Coordinates of N, CA and C in Angstrom, one line a residue:
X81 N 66.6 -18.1 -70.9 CA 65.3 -17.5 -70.6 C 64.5 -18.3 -69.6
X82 N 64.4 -19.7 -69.7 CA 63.8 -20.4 -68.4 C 64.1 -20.3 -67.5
X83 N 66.0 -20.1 -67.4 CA 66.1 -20.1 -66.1 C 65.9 -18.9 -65.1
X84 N 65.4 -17.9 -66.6 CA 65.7 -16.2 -65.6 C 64.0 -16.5 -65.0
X85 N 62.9 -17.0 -66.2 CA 61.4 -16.9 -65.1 C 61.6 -18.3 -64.3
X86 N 62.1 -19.0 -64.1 CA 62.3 -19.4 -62.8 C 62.7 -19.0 -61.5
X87 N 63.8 -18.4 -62.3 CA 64.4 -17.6 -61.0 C 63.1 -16.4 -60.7
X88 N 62.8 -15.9 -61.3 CA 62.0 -14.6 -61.2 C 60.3 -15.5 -60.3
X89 N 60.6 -16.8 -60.6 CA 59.0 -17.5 -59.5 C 59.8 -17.4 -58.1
X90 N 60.9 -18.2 -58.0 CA 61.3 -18.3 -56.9 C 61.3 -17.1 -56.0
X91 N 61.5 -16.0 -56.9 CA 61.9 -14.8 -56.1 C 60.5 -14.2 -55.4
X92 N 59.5 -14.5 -56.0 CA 58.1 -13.7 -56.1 C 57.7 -14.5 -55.2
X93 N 57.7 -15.9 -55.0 CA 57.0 -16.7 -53.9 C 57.8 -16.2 -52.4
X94 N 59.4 -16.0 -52.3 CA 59.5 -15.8 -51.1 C 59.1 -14.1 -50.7
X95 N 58.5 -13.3 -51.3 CA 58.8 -12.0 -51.4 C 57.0 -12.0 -51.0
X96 N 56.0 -12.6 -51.3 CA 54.8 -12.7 -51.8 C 54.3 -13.4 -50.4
X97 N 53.8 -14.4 -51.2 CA 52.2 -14.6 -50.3 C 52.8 -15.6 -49.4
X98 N 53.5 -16.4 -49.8 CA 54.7 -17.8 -48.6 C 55.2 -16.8 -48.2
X99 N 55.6 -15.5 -47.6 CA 56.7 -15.3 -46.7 C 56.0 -14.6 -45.6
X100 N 54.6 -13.6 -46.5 CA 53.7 -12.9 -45.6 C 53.0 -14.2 -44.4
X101 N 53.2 -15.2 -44.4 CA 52.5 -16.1 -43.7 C 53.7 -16.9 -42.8
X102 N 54.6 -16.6 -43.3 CA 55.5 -17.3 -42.1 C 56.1 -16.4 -41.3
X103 N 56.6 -15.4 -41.1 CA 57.1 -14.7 -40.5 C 57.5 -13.5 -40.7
X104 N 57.3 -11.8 -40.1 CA 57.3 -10.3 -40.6 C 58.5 -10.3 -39.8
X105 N 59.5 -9.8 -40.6 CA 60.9 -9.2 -39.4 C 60.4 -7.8 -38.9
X106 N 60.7 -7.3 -37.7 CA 60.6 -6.4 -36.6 C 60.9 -5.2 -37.2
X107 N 61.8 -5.1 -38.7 CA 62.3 -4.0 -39.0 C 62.8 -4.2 -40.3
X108 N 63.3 -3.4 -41.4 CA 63.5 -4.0 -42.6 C 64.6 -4.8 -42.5
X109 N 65.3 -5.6 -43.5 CA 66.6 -5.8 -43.6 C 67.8 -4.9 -43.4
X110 N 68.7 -4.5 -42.2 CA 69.8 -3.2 -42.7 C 70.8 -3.9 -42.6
X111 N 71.7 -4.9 -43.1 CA 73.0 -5.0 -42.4 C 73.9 -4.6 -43.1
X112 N 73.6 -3.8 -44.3 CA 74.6 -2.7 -44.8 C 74.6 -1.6 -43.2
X113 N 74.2 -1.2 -42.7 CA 73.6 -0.1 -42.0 C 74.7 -0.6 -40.9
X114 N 74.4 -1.7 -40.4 CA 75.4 -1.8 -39.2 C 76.5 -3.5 -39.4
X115 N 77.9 -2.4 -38.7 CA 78.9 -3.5 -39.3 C 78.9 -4.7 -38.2
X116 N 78.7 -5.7 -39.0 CA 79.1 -7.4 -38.2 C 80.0 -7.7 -38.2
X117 N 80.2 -8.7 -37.2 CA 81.7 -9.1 -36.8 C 81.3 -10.4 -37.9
X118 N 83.0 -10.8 -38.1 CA 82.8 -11.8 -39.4 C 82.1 -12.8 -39.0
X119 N 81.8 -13.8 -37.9 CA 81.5 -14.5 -37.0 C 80.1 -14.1 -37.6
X120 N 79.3 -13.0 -37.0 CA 78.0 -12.8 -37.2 C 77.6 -12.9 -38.9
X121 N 78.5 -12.4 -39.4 CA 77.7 -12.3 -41.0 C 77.7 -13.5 -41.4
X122 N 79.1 -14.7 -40.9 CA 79.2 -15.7 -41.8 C 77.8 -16.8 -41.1
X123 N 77.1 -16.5 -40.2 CA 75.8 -17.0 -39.5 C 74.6 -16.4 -40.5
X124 N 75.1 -15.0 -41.0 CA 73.6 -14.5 -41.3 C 73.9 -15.0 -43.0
X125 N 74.6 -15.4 -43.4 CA 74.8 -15.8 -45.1 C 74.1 -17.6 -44.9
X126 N 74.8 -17.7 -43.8 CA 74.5 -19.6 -43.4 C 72.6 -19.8 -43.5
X127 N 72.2 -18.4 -42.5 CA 70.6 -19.2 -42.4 C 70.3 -18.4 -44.0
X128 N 70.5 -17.0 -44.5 CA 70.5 -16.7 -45.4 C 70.5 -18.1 -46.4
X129 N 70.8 -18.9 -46.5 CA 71.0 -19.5 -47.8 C 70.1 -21.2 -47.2
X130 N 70.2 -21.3 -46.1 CA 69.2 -22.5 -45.5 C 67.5 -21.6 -45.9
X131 N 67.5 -20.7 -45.3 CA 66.0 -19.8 -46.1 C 66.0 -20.6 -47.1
X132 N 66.8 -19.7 -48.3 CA 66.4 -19.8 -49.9 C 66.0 -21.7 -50.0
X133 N 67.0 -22.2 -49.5 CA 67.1 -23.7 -49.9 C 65.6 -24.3 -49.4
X134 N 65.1 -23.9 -48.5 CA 64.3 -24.4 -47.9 C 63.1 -24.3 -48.8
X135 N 62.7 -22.9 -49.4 CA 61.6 -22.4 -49.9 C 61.9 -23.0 -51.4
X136 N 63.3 -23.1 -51.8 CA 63.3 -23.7 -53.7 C 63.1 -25.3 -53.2
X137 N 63.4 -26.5 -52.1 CA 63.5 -27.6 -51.9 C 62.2 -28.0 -52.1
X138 N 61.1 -27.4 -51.2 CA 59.8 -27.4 -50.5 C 59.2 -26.7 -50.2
X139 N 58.8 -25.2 -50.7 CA 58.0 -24.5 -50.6 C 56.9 -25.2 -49.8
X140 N 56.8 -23.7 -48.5 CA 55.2 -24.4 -48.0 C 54.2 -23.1 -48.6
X141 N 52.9 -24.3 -48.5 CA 51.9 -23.4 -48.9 C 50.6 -22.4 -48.1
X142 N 49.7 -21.9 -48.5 CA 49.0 -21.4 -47.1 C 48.2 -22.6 -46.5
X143 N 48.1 -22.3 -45.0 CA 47.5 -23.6 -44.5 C 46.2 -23.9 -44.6
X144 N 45.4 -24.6 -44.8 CA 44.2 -24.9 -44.9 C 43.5 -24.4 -43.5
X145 N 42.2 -23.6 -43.8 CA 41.5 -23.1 -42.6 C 40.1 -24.1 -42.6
X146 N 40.3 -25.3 -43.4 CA 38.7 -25.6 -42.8 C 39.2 -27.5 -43.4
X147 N 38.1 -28.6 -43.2 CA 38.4 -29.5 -43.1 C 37.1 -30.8 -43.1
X148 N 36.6 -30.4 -44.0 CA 34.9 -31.3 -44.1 C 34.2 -30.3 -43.4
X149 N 33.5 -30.4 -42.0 CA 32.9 -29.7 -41.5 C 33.5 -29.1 -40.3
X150 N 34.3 -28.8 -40.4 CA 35.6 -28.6 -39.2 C 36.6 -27.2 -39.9
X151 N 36.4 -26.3 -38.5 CA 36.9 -24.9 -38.9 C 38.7 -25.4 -38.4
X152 N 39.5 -25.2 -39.1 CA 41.1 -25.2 -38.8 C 41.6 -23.9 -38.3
X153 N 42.3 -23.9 -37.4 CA 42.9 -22.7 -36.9 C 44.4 -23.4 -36.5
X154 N 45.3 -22.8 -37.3 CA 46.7 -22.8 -37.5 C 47.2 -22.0 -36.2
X155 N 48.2 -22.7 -35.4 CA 48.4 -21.8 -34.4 C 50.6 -21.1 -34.7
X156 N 50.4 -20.2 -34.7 CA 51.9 -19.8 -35.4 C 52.7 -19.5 -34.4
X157 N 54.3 -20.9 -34.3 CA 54.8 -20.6 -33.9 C 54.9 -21.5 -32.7
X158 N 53.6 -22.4 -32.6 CA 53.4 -23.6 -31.5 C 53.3 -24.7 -32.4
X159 N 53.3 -25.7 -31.7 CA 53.5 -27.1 -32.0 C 52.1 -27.6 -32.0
X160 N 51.0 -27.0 -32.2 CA 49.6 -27.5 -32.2 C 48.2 -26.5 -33.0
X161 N 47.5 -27.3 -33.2 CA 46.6 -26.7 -33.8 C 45.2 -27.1 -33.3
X162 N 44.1 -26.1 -33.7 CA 42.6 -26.4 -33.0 C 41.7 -26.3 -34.1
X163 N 40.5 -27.4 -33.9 CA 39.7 -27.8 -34.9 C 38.6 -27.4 -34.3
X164 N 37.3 -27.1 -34.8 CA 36.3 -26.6 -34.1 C 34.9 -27.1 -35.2
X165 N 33.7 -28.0 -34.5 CA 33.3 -27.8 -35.2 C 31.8 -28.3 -34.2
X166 N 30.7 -28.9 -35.2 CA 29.4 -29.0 -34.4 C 28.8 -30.2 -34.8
X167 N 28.1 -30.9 -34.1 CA 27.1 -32.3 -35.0 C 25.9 -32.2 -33.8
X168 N 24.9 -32.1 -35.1 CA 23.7 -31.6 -34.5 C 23.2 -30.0 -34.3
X169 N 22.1 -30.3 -33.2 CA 22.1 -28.7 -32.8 C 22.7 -28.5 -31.0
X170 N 23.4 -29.5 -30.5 CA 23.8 -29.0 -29.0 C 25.1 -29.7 -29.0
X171 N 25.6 -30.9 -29.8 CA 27.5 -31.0 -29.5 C 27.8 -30.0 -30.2
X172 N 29.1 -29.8 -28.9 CA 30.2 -28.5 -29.8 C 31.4 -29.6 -29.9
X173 N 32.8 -30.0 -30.8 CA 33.6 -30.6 -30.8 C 34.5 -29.9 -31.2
X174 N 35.5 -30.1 -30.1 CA 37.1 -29.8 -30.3 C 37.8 -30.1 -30.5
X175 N 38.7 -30.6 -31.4 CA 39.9 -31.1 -31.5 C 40.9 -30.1 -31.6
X176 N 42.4 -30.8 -30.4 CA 43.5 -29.9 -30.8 C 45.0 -31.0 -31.1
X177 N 45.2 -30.5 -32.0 CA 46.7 -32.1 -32.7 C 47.9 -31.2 -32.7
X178 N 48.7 -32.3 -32.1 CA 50.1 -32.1 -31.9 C 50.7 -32.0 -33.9
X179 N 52.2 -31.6 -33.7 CA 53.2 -31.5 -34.6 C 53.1 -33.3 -34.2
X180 N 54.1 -33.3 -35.1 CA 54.7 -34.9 -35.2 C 55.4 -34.8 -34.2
X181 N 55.2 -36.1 -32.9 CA 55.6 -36.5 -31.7 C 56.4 -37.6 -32.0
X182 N 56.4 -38.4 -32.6 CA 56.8 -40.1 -32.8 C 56.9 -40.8 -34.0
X183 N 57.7 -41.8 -34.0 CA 57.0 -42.4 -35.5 C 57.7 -44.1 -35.0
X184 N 57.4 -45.2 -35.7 CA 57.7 -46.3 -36.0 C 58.2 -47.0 -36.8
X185 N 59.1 -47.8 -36.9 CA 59.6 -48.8 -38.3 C 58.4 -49.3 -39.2
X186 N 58.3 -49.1 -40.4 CA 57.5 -50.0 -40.8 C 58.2 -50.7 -42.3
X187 N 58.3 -51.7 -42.9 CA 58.8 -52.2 -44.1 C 58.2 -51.2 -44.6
X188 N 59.2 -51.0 -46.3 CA 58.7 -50.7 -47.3 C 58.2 -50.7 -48.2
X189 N 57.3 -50.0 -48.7 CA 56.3 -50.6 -49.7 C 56.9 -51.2 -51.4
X190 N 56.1 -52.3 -51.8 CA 57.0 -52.5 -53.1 C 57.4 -53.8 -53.6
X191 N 57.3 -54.3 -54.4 CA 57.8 -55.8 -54.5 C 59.4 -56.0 -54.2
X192 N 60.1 -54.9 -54.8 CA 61.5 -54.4 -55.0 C 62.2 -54.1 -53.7
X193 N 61.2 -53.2 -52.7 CA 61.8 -52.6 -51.6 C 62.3 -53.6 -50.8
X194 N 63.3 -52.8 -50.1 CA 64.2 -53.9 -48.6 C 64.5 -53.1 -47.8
X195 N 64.3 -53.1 -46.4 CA 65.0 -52.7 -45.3 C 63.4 -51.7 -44.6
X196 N 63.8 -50.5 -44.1 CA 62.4 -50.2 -43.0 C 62.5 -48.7 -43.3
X197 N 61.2 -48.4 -43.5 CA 60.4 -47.0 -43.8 C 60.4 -46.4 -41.9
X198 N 59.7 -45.4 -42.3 CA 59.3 -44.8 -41.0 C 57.8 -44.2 -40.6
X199 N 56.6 -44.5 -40.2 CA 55.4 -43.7 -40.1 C 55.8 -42.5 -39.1
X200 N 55.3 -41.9 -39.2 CA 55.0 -41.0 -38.5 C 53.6 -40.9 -37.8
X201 N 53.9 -40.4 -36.3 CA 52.3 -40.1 -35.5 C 52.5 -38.8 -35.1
X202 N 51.3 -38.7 -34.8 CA 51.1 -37.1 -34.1 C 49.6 -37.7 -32.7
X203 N 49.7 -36.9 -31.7 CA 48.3 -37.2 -31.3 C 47.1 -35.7 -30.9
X204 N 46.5 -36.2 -30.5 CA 45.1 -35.5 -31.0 C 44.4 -35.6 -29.6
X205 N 43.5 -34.6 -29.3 CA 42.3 -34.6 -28.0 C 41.3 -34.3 -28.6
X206 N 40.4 -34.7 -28.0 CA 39.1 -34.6 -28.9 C 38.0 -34.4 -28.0
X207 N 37.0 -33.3 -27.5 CA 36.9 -33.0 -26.6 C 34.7 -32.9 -27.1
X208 N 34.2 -33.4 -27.0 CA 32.9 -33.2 -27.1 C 31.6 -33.0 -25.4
X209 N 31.5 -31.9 -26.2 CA 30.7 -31.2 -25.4 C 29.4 -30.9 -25.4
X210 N 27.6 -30.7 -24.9 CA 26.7 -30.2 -25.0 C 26.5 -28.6 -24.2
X211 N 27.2 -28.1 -24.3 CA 26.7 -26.6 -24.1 C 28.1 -26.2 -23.0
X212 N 28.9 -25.0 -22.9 CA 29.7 -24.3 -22.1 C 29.6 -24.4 -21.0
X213 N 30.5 -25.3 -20.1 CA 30.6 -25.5 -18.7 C 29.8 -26.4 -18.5
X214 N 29.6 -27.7 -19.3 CA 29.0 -28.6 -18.9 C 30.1 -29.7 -19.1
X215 N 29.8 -31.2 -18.6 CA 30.5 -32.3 -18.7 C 30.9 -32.6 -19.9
X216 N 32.0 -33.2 -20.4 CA 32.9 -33.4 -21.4 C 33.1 -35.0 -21.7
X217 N 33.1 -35.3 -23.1 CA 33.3 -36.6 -23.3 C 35.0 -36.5 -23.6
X218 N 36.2 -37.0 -23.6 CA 37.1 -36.6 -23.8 C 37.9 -38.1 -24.4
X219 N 38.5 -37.8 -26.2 CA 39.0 -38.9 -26.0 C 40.8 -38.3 -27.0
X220 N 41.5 -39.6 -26.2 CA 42.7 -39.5 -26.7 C 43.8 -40.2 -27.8
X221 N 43.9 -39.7 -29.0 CA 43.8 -40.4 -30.1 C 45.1 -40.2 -30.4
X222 N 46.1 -41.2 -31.4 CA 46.8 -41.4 -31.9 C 46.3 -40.8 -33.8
X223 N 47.2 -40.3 -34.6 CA 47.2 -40.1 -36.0 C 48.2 -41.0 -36.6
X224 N 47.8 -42.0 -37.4 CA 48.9 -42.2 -38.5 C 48.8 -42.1 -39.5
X225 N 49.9 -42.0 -40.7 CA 49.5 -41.2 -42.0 C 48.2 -41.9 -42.6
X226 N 47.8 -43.1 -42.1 CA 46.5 -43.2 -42.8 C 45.6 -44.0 -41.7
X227 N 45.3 -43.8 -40.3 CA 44.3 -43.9 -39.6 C 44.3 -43.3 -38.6
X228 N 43.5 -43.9 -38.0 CA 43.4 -43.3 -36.5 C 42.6 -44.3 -35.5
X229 N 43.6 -44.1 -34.2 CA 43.2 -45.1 -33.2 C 42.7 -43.8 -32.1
X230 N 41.8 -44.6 -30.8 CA 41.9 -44.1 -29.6 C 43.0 -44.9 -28.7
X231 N 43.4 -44.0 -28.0 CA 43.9 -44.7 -26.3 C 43.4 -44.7 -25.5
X232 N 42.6 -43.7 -25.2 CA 41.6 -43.8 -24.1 C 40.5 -42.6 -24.2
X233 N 39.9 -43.2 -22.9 CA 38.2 -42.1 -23.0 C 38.2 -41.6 -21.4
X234 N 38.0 -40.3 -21.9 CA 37.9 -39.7 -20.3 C 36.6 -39.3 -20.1
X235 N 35.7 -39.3 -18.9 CA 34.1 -38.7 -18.8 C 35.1 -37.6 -17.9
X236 N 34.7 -36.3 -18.7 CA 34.7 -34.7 -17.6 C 33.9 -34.3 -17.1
X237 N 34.0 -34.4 -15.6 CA 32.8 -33.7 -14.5 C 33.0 -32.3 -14.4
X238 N 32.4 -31.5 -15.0 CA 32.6 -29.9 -14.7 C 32.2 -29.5 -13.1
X239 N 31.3 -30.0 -12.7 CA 30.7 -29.7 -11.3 C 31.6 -30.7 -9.9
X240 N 32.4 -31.2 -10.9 CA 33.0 -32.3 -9.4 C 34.8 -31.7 -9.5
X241 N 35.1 -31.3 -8.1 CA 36.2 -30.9 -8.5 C 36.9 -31.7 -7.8
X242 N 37.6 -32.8 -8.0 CA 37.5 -33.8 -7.1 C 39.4 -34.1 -7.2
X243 N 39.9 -34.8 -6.0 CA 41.6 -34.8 -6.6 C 42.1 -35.5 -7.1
X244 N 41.3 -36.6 -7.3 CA 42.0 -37.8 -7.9 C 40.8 -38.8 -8.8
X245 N 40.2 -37.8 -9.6 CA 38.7 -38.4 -10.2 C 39.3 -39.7 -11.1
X246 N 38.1 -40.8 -10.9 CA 38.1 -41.8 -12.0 C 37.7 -41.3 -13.2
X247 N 38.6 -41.7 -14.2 CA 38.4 -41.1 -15.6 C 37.8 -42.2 -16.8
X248 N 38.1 -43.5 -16.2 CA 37.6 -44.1 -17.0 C 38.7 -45.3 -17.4
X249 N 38.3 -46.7 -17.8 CA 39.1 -47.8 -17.9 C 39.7 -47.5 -19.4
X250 N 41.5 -48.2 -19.3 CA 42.3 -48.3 -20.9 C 41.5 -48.3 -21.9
X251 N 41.0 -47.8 -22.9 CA 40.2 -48.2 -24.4 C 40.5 -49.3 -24.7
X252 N 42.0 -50.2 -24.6 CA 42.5 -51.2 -25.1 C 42.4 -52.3 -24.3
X253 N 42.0 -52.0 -23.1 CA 41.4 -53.3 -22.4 C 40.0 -53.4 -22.6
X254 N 39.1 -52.7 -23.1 CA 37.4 -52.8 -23.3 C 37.1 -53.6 -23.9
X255 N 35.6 -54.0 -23.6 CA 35.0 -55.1 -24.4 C 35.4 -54.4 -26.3
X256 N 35.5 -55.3 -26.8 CA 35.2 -55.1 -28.2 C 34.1 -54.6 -28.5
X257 N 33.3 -54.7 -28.3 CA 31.8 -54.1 -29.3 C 32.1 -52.9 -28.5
X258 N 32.3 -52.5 -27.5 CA 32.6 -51.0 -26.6 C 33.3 -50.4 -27.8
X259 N 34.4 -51.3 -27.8 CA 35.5 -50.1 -28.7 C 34.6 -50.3 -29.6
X260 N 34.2 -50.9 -31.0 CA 33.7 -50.5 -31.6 C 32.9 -49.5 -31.5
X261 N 32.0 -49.8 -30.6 CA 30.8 -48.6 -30.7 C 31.5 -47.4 -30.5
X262 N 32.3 -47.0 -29.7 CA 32.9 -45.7 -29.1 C 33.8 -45.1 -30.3
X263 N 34.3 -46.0 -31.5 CA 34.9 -45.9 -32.3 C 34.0 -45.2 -33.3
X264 N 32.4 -45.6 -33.4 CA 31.6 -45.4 -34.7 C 31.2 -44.3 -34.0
X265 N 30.9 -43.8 -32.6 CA 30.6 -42.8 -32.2 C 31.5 -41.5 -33.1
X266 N 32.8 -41.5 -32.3 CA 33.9 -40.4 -33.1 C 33.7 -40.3 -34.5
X267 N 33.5 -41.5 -35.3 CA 33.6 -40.9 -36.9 C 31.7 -40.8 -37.1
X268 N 31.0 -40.5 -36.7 CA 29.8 -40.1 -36.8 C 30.1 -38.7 -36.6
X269 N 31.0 -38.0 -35.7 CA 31.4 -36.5 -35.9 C 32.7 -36.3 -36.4
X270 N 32.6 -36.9 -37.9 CA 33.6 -36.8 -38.1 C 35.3 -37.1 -37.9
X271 N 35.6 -37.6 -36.9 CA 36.7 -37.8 -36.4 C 37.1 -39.2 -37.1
X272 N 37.8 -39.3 -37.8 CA 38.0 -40.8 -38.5 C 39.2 -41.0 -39.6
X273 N 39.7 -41.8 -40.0 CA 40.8 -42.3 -40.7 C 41.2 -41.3 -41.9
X274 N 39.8 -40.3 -42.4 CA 40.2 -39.3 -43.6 C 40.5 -37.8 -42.6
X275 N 40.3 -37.9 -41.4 CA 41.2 -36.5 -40.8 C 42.2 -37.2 -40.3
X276 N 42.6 -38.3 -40.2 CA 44.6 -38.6 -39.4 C 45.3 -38.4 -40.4
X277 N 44.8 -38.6 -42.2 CA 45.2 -38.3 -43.3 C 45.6 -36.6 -43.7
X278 N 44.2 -35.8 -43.2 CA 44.2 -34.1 -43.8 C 45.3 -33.7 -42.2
X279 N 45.2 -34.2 -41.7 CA 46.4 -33.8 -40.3 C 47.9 -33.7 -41.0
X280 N 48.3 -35.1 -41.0 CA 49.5 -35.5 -41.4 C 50.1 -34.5 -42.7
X281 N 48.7 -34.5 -43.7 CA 49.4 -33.6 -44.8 C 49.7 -32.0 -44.1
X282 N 48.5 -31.6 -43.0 CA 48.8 -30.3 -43.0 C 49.7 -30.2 -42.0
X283 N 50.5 -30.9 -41.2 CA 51.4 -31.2 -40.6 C 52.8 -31.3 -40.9
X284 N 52.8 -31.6 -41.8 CA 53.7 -32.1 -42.7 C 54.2 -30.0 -43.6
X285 N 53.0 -29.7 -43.9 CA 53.4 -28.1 -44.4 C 53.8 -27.5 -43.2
X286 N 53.1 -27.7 -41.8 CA 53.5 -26.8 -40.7 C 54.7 -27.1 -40.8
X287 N 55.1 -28.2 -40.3 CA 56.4 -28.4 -40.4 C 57.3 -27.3 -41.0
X288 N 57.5 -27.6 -42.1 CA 58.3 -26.9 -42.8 C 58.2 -25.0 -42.4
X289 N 56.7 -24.9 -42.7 CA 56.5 -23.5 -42.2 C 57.1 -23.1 -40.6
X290 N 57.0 -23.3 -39.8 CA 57.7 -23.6 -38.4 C 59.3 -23.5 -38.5
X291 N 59.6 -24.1 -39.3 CA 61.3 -24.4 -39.7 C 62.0 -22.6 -40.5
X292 N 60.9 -22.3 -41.5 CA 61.2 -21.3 -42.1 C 61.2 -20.0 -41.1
X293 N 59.8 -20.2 -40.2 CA 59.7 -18.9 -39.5 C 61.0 -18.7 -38.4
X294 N 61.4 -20.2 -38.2 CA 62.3 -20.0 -37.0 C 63.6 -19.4 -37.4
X295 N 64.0 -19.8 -38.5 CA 64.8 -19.0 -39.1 C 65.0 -18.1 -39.6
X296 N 64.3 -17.3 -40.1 CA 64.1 -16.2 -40.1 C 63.7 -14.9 -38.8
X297 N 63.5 -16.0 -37.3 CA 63.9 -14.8 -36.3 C 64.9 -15.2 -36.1
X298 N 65.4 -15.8 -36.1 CA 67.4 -16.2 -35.7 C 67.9 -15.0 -36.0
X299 N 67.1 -15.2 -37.5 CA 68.4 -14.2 -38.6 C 67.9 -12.8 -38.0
X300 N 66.6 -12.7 -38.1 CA 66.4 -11.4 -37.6 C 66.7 -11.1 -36.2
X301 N 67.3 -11.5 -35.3 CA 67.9 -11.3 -34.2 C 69.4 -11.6 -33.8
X302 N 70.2 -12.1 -35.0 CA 71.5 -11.7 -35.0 C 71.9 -10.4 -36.2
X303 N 70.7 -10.0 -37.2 CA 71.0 -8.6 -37.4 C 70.6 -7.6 -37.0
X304 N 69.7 -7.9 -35.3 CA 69.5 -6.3 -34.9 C 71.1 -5.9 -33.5

């Protein structure tokens, strides 16, 4: 009996509210309807069963639309996402963050452990503004699963259209108290070590969601 309402969850989640969110095929399922060559069916049983596996391994869940004071917008089917939010009554701030781009060795955690983990990074633009079509503060940030750095700061001249504008010196060559202060600036709106954290986790679901939807056009474009 456990194993039939088990089976009977698994079946409801991919049929339900996880499937309505990753991807609608074009047309029902027919491939009783039209005959495949053995080649094609034994492809459509292959992602067929990478699906199922994927959603009983790691089910993803719906994505978060909001983020402290920061609106989330999940972009489906791209490798990035936009964050939208306000401090004060005249900055508008944007952030838009990559899928996971990179990652690094790191030991592993543990009195026990031996040999080398892996972090993962993603990066991030971060774009603050006082009012539409005006000059832009612009900075370029690194995510790791538990902080966040800058690499650099760009000043945006909206009114200068110039070919080869100075944007501003490496962050990592700046005075220290600069980077600090430019540092306390960003997490004053928010931007700080508990969003490289809500990134990574919901990066981490894209992922997977991304994985499911692509497979399921494969499949639905080797059965039309």
């Amino acid at each position: 009996m456990a194993t039939l309402i088990r089976t009977a969850q698994r079946t409801l989640l991919r049929s339900s509210s996880s499937s309505s969110f990753l991807f609608q095929p074009t047309r029902p399922y027919s491939s009783d309807a039209i005959t495949k060559s053995p080649f094609e069916s034994n492809i459509l049983r292959i992602l067929r069963t990478e699906i199922n596996y994927q959603f009983d391994y790691a089910p993803p869940h719906q994505a978060a639309t909001k983020f402290d004071s920061f609106s989330v917008q999940d972009r489906p089917g791209k490798q990035l996402i936009t964050m939208s939010g306000k401090f004060g009554d005249t900055e508008n701030v944007k952030i838009e963050a990559t899928m996971f781009d990179g990652c690094v060795a790191v030991p592993k955690l543990g009195d026990e452990s031996s040999g080398q983990d892996f972090a993962l990074h993603l990066s991030l633009i971060v774009d603050i503004s006082k009012g539409d079509g005006l000059d832009e503060l612009e900075f370029v940030c690194s995510a790791w699963p538990n902080f966040l750095e800058i690499q650099k700061v760009y000043m945006l001249r909206r009114d200068a259209l110039l070919a080869m504008p100075y944007l501003g010196p490496d962050y990592r060559k700046m005075d220290a108290k600069l980077q600090k202060a430019l540092k306390e600036y960003l997490e004053a709106r928010g931007v700080n070590d508990e969003l490289a954290v809500f990134l990574h986790e919901f990066m981490v679901n894209k992922d997977r969601t991304e994985l499911i939807r692509w497979l399921g056009n494969v499949k639905t474009f080797v059965e039309e």
